[in-house]
Coordinates of C-alpha atoms in Angstrom, one line a residue:
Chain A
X1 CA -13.9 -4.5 -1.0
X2 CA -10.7 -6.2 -0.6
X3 CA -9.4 -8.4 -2.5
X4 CA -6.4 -10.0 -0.2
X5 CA -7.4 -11.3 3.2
X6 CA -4.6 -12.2 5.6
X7 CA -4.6 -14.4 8.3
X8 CA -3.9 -14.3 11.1
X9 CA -3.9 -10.6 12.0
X10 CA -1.7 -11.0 14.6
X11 CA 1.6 -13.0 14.9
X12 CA 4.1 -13.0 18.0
X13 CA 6.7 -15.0 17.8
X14 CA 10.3 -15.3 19.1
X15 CA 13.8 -14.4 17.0
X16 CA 15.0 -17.2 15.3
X17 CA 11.7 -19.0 14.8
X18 CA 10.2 -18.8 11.4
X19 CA 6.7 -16.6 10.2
X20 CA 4.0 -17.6 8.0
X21 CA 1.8 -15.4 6.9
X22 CA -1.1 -16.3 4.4
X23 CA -3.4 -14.2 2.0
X24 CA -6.5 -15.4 -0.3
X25 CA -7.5 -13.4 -2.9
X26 CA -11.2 -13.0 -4.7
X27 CA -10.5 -12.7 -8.8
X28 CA -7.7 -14.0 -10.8
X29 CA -4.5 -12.0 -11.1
X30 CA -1.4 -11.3 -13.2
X31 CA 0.8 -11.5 -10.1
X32 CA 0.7 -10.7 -6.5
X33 CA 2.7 -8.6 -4.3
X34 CA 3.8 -8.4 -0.6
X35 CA 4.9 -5.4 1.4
X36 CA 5.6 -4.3 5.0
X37 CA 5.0 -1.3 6.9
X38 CA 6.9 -0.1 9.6
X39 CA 4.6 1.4 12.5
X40 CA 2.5 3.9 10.3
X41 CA 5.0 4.9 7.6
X42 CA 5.1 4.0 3.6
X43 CA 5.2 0.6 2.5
X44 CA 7.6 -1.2 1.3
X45 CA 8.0 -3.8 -1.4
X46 CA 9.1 -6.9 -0.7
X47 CA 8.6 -9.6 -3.5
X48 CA 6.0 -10.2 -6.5
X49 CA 5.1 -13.6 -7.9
X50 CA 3.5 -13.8 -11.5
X51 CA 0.5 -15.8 -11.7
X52 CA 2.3 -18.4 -13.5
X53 CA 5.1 -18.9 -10.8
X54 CA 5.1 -20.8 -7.8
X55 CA 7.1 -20.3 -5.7
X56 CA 10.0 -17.0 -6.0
X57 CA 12.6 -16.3 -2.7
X58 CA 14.2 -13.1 -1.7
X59 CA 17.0 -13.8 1.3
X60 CA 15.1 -14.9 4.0
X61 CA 11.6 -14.7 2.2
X62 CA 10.1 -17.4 0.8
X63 CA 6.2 -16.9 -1.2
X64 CA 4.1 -19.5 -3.0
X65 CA 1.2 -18.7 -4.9
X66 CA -1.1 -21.3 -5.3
X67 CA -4.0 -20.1 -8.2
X68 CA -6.4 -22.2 -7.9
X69 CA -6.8 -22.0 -4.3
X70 CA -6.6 -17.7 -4.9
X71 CA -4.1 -18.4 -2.2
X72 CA -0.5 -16.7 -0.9
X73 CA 1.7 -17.3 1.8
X74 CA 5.1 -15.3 3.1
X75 CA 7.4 -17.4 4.8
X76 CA 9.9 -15.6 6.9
X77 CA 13.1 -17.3 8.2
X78 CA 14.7 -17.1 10.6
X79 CA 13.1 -13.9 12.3
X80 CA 14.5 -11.2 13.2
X81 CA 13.4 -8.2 15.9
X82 CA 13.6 -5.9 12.8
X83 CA 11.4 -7.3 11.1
X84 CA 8.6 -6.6 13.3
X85 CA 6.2 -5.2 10.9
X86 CA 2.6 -5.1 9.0
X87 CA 2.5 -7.3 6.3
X88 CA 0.4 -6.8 3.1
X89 CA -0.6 -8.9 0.2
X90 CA -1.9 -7.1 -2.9
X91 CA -3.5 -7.8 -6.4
X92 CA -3.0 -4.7 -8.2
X93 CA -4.0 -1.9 -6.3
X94 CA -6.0 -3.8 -3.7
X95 CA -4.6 -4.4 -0.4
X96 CA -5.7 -6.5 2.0
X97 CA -5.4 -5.4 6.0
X98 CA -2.4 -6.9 6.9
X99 CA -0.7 -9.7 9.1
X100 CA 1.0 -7.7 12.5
X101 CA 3.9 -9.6 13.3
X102 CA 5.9 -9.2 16.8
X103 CA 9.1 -10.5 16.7
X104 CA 10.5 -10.8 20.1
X105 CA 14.3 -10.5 21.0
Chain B
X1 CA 17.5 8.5 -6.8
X2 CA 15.3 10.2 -4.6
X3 CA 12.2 8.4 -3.4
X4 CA 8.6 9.3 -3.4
X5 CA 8.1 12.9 -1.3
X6 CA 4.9 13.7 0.7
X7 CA 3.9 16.9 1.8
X8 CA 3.3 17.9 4.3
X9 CA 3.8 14.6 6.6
X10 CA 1.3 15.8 9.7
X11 CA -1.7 18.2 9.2
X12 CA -5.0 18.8 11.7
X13 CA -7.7 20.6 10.3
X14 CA -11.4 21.4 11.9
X15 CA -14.4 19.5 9.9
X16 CA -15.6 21.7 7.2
X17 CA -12.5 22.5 6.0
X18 CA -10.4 21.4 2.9
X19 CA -6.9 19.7 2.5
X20 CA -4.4 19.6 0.0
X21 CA -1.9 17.0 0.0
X22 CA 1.0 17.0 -2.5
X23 CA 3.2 13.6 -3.8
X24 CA 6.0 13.8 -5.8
X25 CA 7.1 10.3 -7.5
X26 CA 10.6 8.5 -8.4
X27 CA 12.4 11.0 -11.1
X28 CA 11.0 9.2 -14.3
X29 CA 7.6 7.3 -12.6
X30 CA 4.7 8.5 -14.4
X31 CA 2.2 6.5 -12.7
X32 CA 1.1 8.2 -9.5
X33 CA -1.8 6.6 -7.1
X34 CA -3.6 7.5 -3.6
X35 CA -4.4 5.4 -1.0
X36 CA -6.1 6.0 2.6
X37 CA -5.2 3.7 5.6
X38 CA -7.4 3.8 8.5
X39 CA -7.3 1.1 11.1
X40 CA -10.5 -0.4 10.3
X41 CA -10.6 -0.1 6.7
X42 CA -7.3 -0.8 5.9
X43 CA -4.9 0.7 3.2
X44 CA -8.5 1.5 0.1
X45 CA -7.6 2.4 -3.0
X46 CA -8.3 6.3 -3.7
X47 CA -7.1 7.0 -7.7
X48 CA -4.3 6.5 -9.9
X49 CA -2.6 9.0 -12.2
X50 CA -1.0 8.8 -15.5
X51 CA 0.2 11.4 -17.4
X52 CA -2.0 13.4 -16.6
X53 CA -5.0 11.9 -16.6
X54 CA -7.2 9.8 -14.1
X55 CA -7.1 5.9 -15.2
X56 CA -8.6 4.2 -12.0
X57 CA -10.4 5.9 -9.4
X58 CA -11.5 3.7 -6.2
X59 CA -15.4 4.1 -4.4
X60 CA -14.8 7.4 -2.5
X61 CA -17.0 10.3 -2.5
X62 CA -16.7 13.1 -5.0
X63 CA -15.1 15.0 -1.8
X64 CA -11.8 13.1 -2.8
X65 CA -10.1 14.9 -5.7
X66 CA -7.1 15.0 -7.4
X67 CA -4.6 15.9 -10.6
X68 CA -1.4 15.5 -11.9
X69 CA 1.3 18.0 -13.3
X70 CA 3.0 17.7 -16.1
X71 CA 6.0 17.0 -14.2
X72 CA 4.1 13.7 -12.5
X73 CA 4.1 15.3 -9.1
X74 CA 0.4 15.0 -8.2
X75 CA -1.8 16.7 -5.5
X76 CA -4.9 15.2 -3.9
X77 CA -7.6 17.5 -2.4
X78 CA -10.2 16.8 0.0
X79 CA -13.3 19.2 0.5
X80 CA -15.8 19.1 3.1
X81 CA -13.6 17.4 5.5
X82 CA -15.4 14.9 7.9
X83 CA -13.8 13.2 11.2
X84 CA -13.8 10.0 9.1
X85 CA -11.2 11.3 7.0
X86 CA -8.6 10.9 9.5
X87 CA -6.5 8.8 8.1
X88 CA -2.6 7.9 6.7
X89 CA -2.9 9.1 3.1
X90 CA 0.0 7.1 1.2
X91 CA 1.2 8.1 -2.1
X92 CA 2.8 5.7 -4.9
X93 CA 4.3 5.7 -8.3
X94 CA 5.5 3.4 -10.7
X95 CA 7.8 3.3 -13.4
X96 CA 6.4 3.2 -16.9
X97 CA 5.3 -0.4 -17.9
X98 CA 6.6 -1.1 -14.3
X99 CA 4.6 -3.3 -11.7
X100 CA 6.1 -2.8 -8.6
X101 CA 4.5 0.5 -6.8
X102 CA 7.3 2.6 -4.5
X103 CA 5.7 4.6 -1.5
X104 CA 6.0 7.6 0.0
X105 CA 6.0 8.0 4.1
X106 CA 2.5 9.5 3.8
X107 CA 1.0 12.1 5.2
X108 CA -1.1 11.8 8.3
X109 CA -4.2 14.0 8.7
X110 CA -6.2 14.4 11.7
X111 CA -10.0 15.9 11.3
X112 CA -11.1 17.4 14.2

């Protein structure tokens, strides 16, 4: 089963504008972790967050973790094309099916 | 240093017949695990290796198999093949005590 859900599934949006993208998860955690996927190649790891943090940024990424909501969001600023990707959420080795973003130029 | 290697990156095979998919991790990762993406299941858990040994193992059929060589680089084998097992088969590892899991490009196998 999987334990991160995205939402939404699909995200267009135009370069410059910002991306959320939000997970909920089923069990508690020791952290969670976000990765993107470029058109049907290997992931790649983007940020974790320890179950005791709240919020952690990375450049232009910005995740919270709210625990007792079993919620996560990725907040991408200021998109760009490149980063026109899947996005994953995962609590150990549990994936949930990703958040397609379309950043237009 | 060299990141995770998958081999070989396309294969097509006929239903009945078996598949052997090789990863090797990070120089010094220990901690190999398998997934399979497909676009309505989504990237599933297959197992994870250790040294060795099997220490998680997701809800897949006995068809899935795999091992791990004393030098960490792991193989995965899948007998029997059905067309459901067309798929993206991912490969990760982690560092020792590590939490972050670094993938391979995968290895994309068509059943037909």
């Amino acid at each position: 089963s999987q334990q991160g859900e995205e939402d939404p599934q699909a995200l267009s949006i135009q370069e410059g504008e910002n991306a959320t993208m939000n997970c909920s998860y089923k069990t508690s955690i020791n952290n969670l972790q976000w990765y993107r996927q470029n058109s049907g190649r290997g992931l790649v790891h983007l940020i974790l967050i320890r179950s005791n943090e709240r919020e952690k940024h990375s450049g232009r990424l910005r995740v919270t973790l709210d625990t007792s909501k079993k919620s996560s969001s990725l907040l991408i600023t200021a998109s760009r094309a490149a980063d026109t990707a899947s996005y994953f959420c995962a609590t150990e080795s549990i994936f949930g099916k990703g958040t397609k973003l379309t950043v237009n130029p | 240093k060299a990141g995770v290697t998958q081999t070989p990156r396309y294969l097509i095979k006929t239903r009945g017949q078996q598949v052997t998919l090789s990863c090797s991790p990070i120089s010094g990762h220990r901690s190999v695990s398998w997934y399979q993406q497909t676009p309505g299941q989504g990237l599933q858990f297959l197992f994870e290796y250790f040294s060795e040994t099997q220490r998680n193992k997701g809800n897949f059929p006995g068809r899935f198999s795999g091992r791990q060589f004393s030098n960490s680089r792991s193989e995965m084998n899948v007998s029997t093949l059905e067309l459901g097992d067309s798929a993206l088969y991912l490969c990760a590892s982690r560092r020792p005590g590590g939490e972050t899991q670094y993938f391979g490009p995968g290895t994309r196998l068509l059943v037909l």
